[in-house]
Short mmCIF file of C-alpha atoms in Angstrom, two decimals:
data_model
loop_
_atom_site.label_atom_id
_atom_site.label_comp_id
_atom_site.label_asym_id
_atom_site.label_seq_id
_atom_site.Cartn_x
_atom_site.Cartn_y
_atom_site.Cartn_z
CA MET A 1109 -9.52 -13.33 -9.94
CA ASN A 1110 -11.14 -15.38 -7.20
CA ASN A 1111 -14.61 -16.38 -8.48
CA SER A 1112 -15.71 -17.28 -4.97
CA LYS A 1113 -15.55 -13.59 -4.04
CA VAL A 1114 -17.71 -12.42 -6.96
CA ARG A 1115 -21.09 -11.11 -5.67
CA ILE A 1116 -24.23 -11.47 -7.76
CA PRO A 1117 -26.86 -8.78 -7.13
CA LYS A 1118 -30.06 -10.33 -5.75
CA GLU A 1119 -32.08 -8.57 -8.46
CA ILE A 1120 -30.57 -10.70 -11.22
CA ALA A 1121 -30.05 -13.90 -9.31
CA PRO A 1122 -33.40 -15.46 -10.38
CA ASP A 1123 -32.59 -14.67 -14.03
CA VAL A 1124 -29.15 -16.30 -13.65
CA PHE A 1125 -30.70 -19.47 -12.26
CA ALA A 1126 -33.41 -19.56 -14.97
CA LEU A 1127 -30.97 -19.04 -17.85
CA ALA A 1128 -28.53 -21.55 -16.35
CA ALA A 1129 -31.33 -24.13 -16.17
CA GLN A 1130 -32.36 -23.39 -19.74
CA LEU A 1131 -28.74 -23.72 -21.04
CA TYR A 1132 -28.32 -26.93 -19.13
CA ALA A 1133 -31.58 -28.28 -20.61
CA GLN A 1134 -30.37 -27.42 -24.12
CA GLU A 1135 -27.17 -29.39 -23.59
CA ASN A 1136 -28.98 -32.33 -22.06
CA GLN A 1137 -31.98 -33.31 -24.16
CA ASP A 1138 -33.23 -36.06 -21.91
CA TYR A 1139 -32.83 -37.30 -18.38
CA SER A 1140 -32.94 -40.63 -16.63
CA LEU A 1141 -35.44 -41.17 -13.88
CA GLU A 1142 -32.51 -41.34 -11.40
CA GLU A 1143 -31.32 -37.90 -12.54
CA ILE A 1144 -34.74 -36.39 -12.12
CA MET A 1145 -35.05 -38.00 -8.66
CA GLN A 1146 -31.62 -36.67 -7.67
CA ALA A 1147 -32.50 -33.13 -8.82
CA GLY A 1148 -35.74 -33.33 -6.89
CA ALA A 1149 -33.97 -34.51 -3.78
CA GLU A 1150 -31.70 -31.51 -3.89
CA VAL A 1151 -34.73 -29.21 -3.63
CA GLN A 1152 -36.63 -31.54 -1.30
CA ILE A 1153 -39.22 -32.78 -3.74
CA PRO A 1154 -40.57 -36.17 -2.59
CA PRO A 1155 -40.04 -38.99 -5.18
CA GLU A 1156 -43.81 -39.71 -5.25
CA VAL A 1157 -44.47 -36.12 -6.35
CA ILE A 1158 -41.95 -36.51 -9.22
CA GLN A 1159 -43.62 -39.77 -10.23
CA GLN A 1160 -47.00 -38.05 -10.17
CA ALA A 1161 -45.65 -35.18 -12.33
CA ILE A 1162 -44.24 -37.63 -14.91
CA GLN A 1163 -47.56 -39.50 -15.06
CA GLN A 1164 -49.49 -36.27 -15.60
CA ILE A 1165 -47.13 -35.13 -18.37
CA GLN A 1166 -47.37 -38.54 -20.06
CA ALA A 1167 -51.15 -38.33 -19.86
CA LYS A 1168 -51.05 -34.82 -21.37
CA GLN A 1169 -48.89 -36.07 -24.24
CA ILE A 1170 -51.27 -38.90 -24.91
CA ARG A 1171 -54.14 -36.45 -25.05
CA ALA A 1172 -52.24 -34.31 -27.46
CA SER A 1173 -51.37 -37.21 -29.66
CA ASP A 1174 -55.02 -38.31 -29.60
CA ARG A 1175 -56.09 -34.83 -30.56
CA GLN A 1176 -53.93 -34.96 -33.68
CA ARG A 1177 -55.18 -38.42 -34.56
CA LYS A 1178 -58.77 -37.15 -34.29
CA LEU A 1179 -58.00 -34.18 -36.51
CA LYS A 1180 -56.46 -36.42 -39.13
CA LEU A 1181 -59.46 -38.72 -38.93
CA ILE A 1182 -61.74 -35.76 -39.65
CA LEU A 1183 -59.64 -34.87 -42.66
CA THR A 1184 -59.78 -38.38 -44.11
CA SER A 1185 -63.29 -39.47 -43.02
CA GLY A 1186 -66.73 -38.59 -44.17
CA GLY A 1187 -70.27 -38.72 -42.85
CA ILE A 1188 -70.70 -40.48 -39.49
CA GLY A 1189 -66.97 -41.10 -39.02
CA ALA A 1190 -66.24 -37.44 -39.35
CA ALA A 1191 -69.02 -36.55 -36.93
CA ILE A 1192 -67.72 -38.95 -34.34
CA ALA A 1193 -64.19 -37.63 -34.71
CA LEU A 1194 -65.39 -34.06 -34.45
CA PHE A 1195 -67.37 -34.81 -31.26
CA GLY A 1196 -64.23 -36.44 -29.82
CA PHE A 1197 -62.22 -33.39 -30.65
CA TRP A 1198 -64.76 -31.17 -28.86
CA THR A 1199 -64.78 -33.52 -25.87
CA TYR A 1200 -61.00 -33.38 -25.71
CA ASN A 1201 -61.06 -29.55 -25.59
CA SER A 1202 -63.74 -29.56 -22.91
CA PHE A 1203 -61.79 -32.12 -20.79
CA ALA A 1204 -58.49 -30.29 -21.26
CA SER A 1205 -59.98 -27.04 -20.05
CA ASN A 1206 -61.24 -28.80 -16.92
CA VAL A 1207 -57.92 -30.42 -15.98
CA THR A 1208 -55.68 -27.43 -16.64
CA PRO A 1209 -56.16 -25.73 -13.21
CA SER A 1210 -55.13 -28.88 -11.34
CA GLU A 1211 -52.05 -29.27 -13.52
CA ARG A 1212 -51.15 -25.68 -12.93
CA SER A 1213 -51.59 -26.18 -9.22
CA LEU A 1214 -49.16 -29.10 -9.16
CA GLU A 1215 -46.68 -27.21 -11.27
CA SER A 1216 -46.77 -24.14 -9.03
CA ASN A 1217 -45.93 -26.24 -5.98
CA LEU A 1218 -42.64 -27.58 -7.45
CA PRO A 1219 -39.53 -25.56 -6.67
CA SER A 1220 -37.78 -24.37 -9.84
CA ALA A 1221 -34.06 -24.90 -8.95
CA ASN A 1222 -32.11 -27.56 -10.86
CA LEU A 1223 -35.04 -28.45 -13.10
CA PRO A 1224 -35.16 -28.08 -16.93
CA ASN A 1225 -37.16 -25.03 -18.17
CA ALA A 1226 -37.21 -23.75 -14.60
CA ASN A 1227 -38.11 -20.29 -15.82
CA ARG A 1228 -41.56 -21.56 -16.65
CA LEU A 1229 -42.30 -22.96 -13.24
CA ASP A 1230 -42.01 -19.72 -11.29
CA ILE A 1231 -44.92 -18.09 -13.18
CA PRO A 1232 -47.92 -17.81 -10.79
CA PRO A 1233 -50.81 -20.08 -11.63
CA ALA A 1234 -54.06 -18.65 -12.93
CA PRO A 1235 -56.88 -18.21 -10.40
CA PRO A 1236 -59.47 -21.03 -10.16
CA PRO A 1237 -62.37 -20.81 -12.65
CA GLY A 1238 -64.99 -18.32 -11.61
CA LEU A 1239 -62.74 -16.39 -9.25
CA PRO A 1240 -61.37 -13.20 -10.88
CA PRO A 1241 -57.94 -11.87 -9.88
CA ALA A 1242 -57.93 -9.65 -6.78
CA THR A 1243 -56.26 -6.90 -8.88
CA GLY A 1244 -55.97 -6.16 -12.56
CA THR A 1245 -53.78 -4.15 -14.89
CA THR A 1246 -55.14 -1.64 -17.42
CA PHE A 1247 -54.03 -1.80 -21.08
CA THR A 1248 -55.05 0.33 -24.05
CA GLY A 1249 -54.80 -0.05 -27.76
CA GLU A 1250 -56.64 -0.26 -31.06
CA VAL A 1251 -58.25 -3.48 -32.21
CA LYS A 1252 -56.51 -5.03 -35.21
CA GLN A 1253 -58.68 -8.18 -35.61
CA TYR A 1254 -60.81 -10.67 -33.66
CA LEU A 1255 -59.33 -13.79 -32.21
CA LEU A 1256 -61.28 -17.03 -32.69
CA ASN A 1257 -61.52 -20.41 -31.00
CA PRO A 1258 -61.55 -23.62 -33.19
CA GLU A 1259 -65.37 -23.41 -33.47
CA GLY A 1260 -65.03 -19.97 -35.03
CA LYS A 1261 -66.44 -18.14 -32.02
CA VAL A 1262 -64.84 -14.82 -31.11
CA ASP A 1263 -62.80 -15.31 -27.89
CA GLY A 1264 -60.55 -12.30 -27.87
CA LEU A 1265 -58.94 -9.33 -29.62
CA LEU A 1266 -55.54 -8.68 -31.24
CA LEU A 1267 -54.48 -5.13 -30.59
CA ASN A 1268 -52.29 -3.13 -32.93
CA ASN A 1269 -49.53 -3.13 -30.28
CA GLY A 1270 -49.43 -6.95 -30.44
CA LEU A 1271 -51.29 -7.54 -27.17
CA GLN A 1272 -53.54 -10.60 -27.24
CA VAL A 1273 -56.71 -10.09 -25.18
CA LYS A 1274 -58.63 -13.23 -24.30
CA PHE A 1275 -62.31 -13.24 -23.33
CA PRO A 1276 -64.80 -16.12 -22.76
CA PRO A 1277 -66.22 -17.35 -26.13
CA HIS A 1278 -69.73 -17.60 -24.66
CA MET A 1279 -69.60 -13.77 -24.53
CA GLY A 1280 -68.37 -13.43 -28.14
CA ASP A 1281 -71.65 -12.13 -29.47
CA SER A 1282 -71.79 -9.42 -26.84
CA LEU A 1283 -68.16 -8.52 -27.53
CA VAL A 1284 -68.62 -8.07 -31.30
CA GLY A 1285 -71.73 -5.99 -30.54
CA ILE A 1286 -69.70 -3.22 -28.91
CA ILE A 1287 -66.18 -3.77 -30.26
CA THR A 1288 -65.13 -3.81 -33.96
CA PRO A 1289 -61.76 -3.72 -35.69
CA ASN A 1290 -60.11 -0.24 -35.56
CA THR A 1291 -61.92 0.48 -32.28
CA LYS A 1292 -59.85 2.00 -29.46
CA VAL A 1293 -60.30 0.00 -26.30
CA SER A 1294 -59.32 -0.07 -22.66
CA ILE A 1295 -58.70 -3.50 -21.06
CA LEU A 1296 -58.68 -4.38 -17.34
CA GLY A 1297 -57.25 -7.85 -16.97
CA ASP A 1298 -54.65 -10.36 -15.74
CA PRO A 1299 -51.45 -10.09 -17.74
CA GLY A 1300 -49.64 -13.28 -18.71
CA PHE A 1301 -45.90 -13.89 -19.06
CA SER A 1302 -44.37 -11.60 -21.70
CA THR A 1303 -41.93 -13.03 -24.25
CA ARG A 1304 -40.50 -11.90 -27.56
CA PHE A 1305 -43.46 -13.69 -29.23
CA GLY A 1306 -46.10 -11.68 -27.40
CA GLN A 1307 -48.20 -11.44 -24.29
CA GLU A 1308 -51.74 -12.63 -23.44
CA VAL A 1309 -54.11 -10.72 -21.18
CA LYS A 1310 -57.12 -12.42 -19.65
CA ALA A 1311 -59.66 -9.63 -19.73
CA GLN A 1312 -62.00 -8.98 -16.83
CA LYS A 1313 -63.47 -5.92 -18.42
CA ILE A 1314 -63.33 -4.47 -21.94
CA THR A 1315 -64.37 -0.88 -22.66
CA ASN A 1316 -65.00 0.83 -26.02
CA SER A 1317 -63.00 4.00 -25.44
CA GLN A 1318 -65.05 5.87 -28.04
CA THR A 1319 -68.56 5.04 -26.80
CA GLY A 1320 -67.90 4.18 -23.17
CA GLN A 1321 -69.69 0.80 -23.51
CA THR A 1322 -68.24 -1.80 -21.19
CA LEU A 1323 -68.42 -5.59 -21.14
CA VAL A 1324 -67.61 -7.41 -17.91
CA GLU A 1325 -66.65 -11.05 -17.80
CA GLN A 1326 -69.49 -13.32 -16.65
CA PRO A 1327 -69.67 -17.10 -16.14
CA PRO A 1328 -71.79 -19.06 -18.65
CA THR A 1329 -75.37 -19.73 -17.76
CA THR A 1330 -75.73 -22.89 -19.92
CA ALA A 1331 -73.49 -25.84 -20.74
CA PRO A 1332 -71.48 -25.58 -24.01
CA GLN A 1333 -72.98 -27.40 -26.97
CA PRO A 1334 -71.00 -29.90 -29.13
CA PRO A 1335 -69.71 -28.39 -32.39
CA THR A 1336 -71.72 -28.79 -35.58
CA LEU A 1337 -69.95 -30.67 -38.37
CA SER A 1338 -71.25 -28.26 -41.03
CA ASN A 1339 -69.27 -25.45 -39.43
CA TYR A 1340 -65.91 -27.08 -40.30
CA SER A 1341 -64.04 -27.58 -43.52
CA THR A 1342 -60.66 -28.70 -44.61
CA PHE A 1343 -58.40 -26.03 -46.12
CA SER A 1344 -54.84 -24.87 -46.31
CA ALA A 1345 -53.26 -21.49 -45.67
CA GLU A 1346 -50.02 -19.81 -46.64
CA GLY A 1347 -48.45 -16.47 -45.74
CA THR A 1348 -45.86 -14.80 -43.62
CA ALA A 1349 -45.96 -14.67 -39.78
CA GLN A 1350 -47.51 -11.38 -38.63
CA ASN A 1351 -48.18 -12.19 -34.98
CA TRP A 1352 -47.21 -15.29 -32.95
CA LEU A 1353 -49.92 -16.27 -30.51
CA VAL A 1354 -49.08 -17.25 -26.95
CA GLY A 1355 -50.82 -18.75 -23.89
CA HIS A 1356 -50.87 -17.17 -20.39
CA ARG A 1357 -47.47 -18.67 -19.53
CA GLY A 1358 -45.89 -17.36 -22.71
CA GLU A 1359 -46.03 -20.72 -24.57
CA ILE A 1360 -46.46 -20.43 -28.37
CA ASN A 1361 -49.73 -21.96 -29.47
CA GLY A 1362 -50.47 -20.34 -32.83
CA VAL A 1363 -49.60 -17.77 -35.44
CA ILE A 1364 -51.58 -15.22 -37.45
CA ILE A 1365 -50.33 -15.07 -41.04
CA SER A 1366 -50.44 -12.22 -43.60
CA ASN A 1367 -53.89 -13.12 -45.02
CA GLY A 1368 -55.39 -12.92 -41.49
CA THR A 1369 -55.75 -16.69 -40.98
CA ILE A 1370 -55.22 -17.89 -37.42
CA VAL A 1371 -53.21 -21.13 -37.40
CA LYS A 1372 -53.37 -23.03 -34.12
CA PHE A 1373 -51.26 -25.90 -32.82
CA PRO A 1374 -50.51 -27.53 -29.43
CA PRO A 1375 -47.98 -25.87 -27.06
CA HIS A 1376 -45.54 -28.73 -27.51
CA VAL A 1377 -45.26 -27.69 -31.13
CA GLY A 1378 -44.58 -24.16 -29.95
CA GLU A 1379 -41.63 -25.42 -27.97
CA GLN A 1380 -39.94 -26.42 -31.24
CA LEU A 1381 -40.64 -22.96 -32.72
CA ALA A 1382 -39.31 -21.06 -29.68
CA THR A 1383 -35.80 -21.14 -31.13
CA MET A 1384 -36.64 -20.85 -34.82
CA GLY A 1385 -39.82 -18.75 -35.10
CA ASN A 1386 -39.54 -15.08 -36.20
CA MET A 1387 -41.72 -12.38 -37.63
CA GLY A 1388 -41.90 -12.64 -41.36
CA ASP A 1389 -41.35 -16.39 -41.46
CA LYS A 1390 -43.09 -18.14 -44.32
CA ILE A 1391 -45.86 -20.37 -42.92
CA GLN A 1392 -47.59 -23.17 -44.75
CA ALA A 1393 -50.36 -25.01 -42.93
CA LYS A 1394 -52.99 -27.63 -43.74
CA GLY A 1395 -55.77 -28.72 -41.44
CA PHE A 1396 -59.34 -28.47 -40.36
CA GLY A 1397 -61.03 -25.26 -39.42
CA THR A 1398 -63.73 -22.64 -39.66
CA ARG A 1399 -64.44 -19.59 -41.85
CA ASN A 1400 -67.00 -16.97 -40.97
CA ARG A 1401 -67.51 -13.22 -41.11
CA TYR A 1402 -65.16 -12.71 -38.22
CA GLY A 1403 -62.21 -14.44 -39.84
CA GLN A 1404 -60.85 -17.95 -40.32
CA ILE A 1405 -59.02 -20.32 -38.01
CA LEU A 1406 -57.19 -23.51 -38.87
CA GLU A 1407 -56.17 -26.36 -36.54
CA ALA A 1408 -52.97 -27.51 -38.18
CA THR A 1409 -52.45 -31.17 -39.07
CA ALA A 1410 -49.43 -30.32 -41.22
CA LEU A 1411 -47.15 -27.35 -40.74
CA SER A 1412 -43.92 -25.95 -42.20
CA VAL A 1413 -41.87 -22.83 -41.37
CA ASN A 1414 -39.65 -21.43 -44.11
CA GLY A 1415 -40.01 -24.69 -45.95
CA GLN A 1416 -38.94 -26.77 -42.99
CA PRO A 1417 -41.57 -29.33 -41.79
CA VAL A 1418 -42.52 -29.06 -38.12
CA SER A 1419 -43.41 -32.27 -36.24
CA LEU A 1420 -46.89 -32.13 -34.62
CA GLN A 1421 -46.30 -35.27 -32.60
CA PRO A 1422 -45.54 -34.86 -28.90
CA LYS A 1423 -42.11 -36.06 -27.70
CA ALA A 1424 -42.60 -39.20 -25.61
CA ILE A 1425 -41.13 -39.47 -22.13
CA THR A 1426 -39.35 -42.79 -21.56
CA VAL A 1427 -39.16 -44.04 -18.03
CA PRO A 1428 -36.88 -47.06 -17.36
#
């Protein structure tokens, strides 16, 4: 059989390239700067853009490492030291949310061929803050539980079909006012990348299907306030994985265990779990979080899956 005469249908060609890049990345765990430059040259990416991308990734890893350090400081410090660490943690989250759109913009401009994890680069970037998508998709389901941010504020819904609906936390009070668990809802929103771990939808409008009450996304009218130390506590949680939580690009960033606890961790931790995480896995986590009437959420500082410890430290990029 002459392989040169085999024709690949155009419908599956992108999947073939994406899978090939992923398999190649699995066999080659790191790359020299020259190899990255050579791959970039093949798809006409200027060397200075690659250098810029490396610098931004390194900066992101430093921020993630600093985040874990601050969380550990909170766990081991008291009084003023804990307050300072908590404020730093809040500042990190605020800063990270501000820089995300620019990082997505850079990523979306890089061609995906010949690059590791290329299947992640071809996902369209989210729209700039304050500008809703031109079109939306409608989803329906029944609310299983509220989703929370690290401050314990309601920032979304988990539906019984596994869909993760995200909504701005500054509208959390309005959301719980019209939507409760076991409520049937209709969601108009921007769907994220779907994986075996789940799918996130950024909601533009949430409607209570039983009452007809509707909540439409609105920008905040005041600046967010720093978190209050008294809202946080150290605790541990243990149970089996009921729902893996994902970001808009399909990256794993948390898990809901059998007692309802939301365990959160950075996306680089989720990359380790992408090949080992499954429903029903035994999860043990320790960290710093919040408990309130809407549920409990834990930012993990220690994590194990089926008894196997998971490193929370980001993998460093070494540039010769």
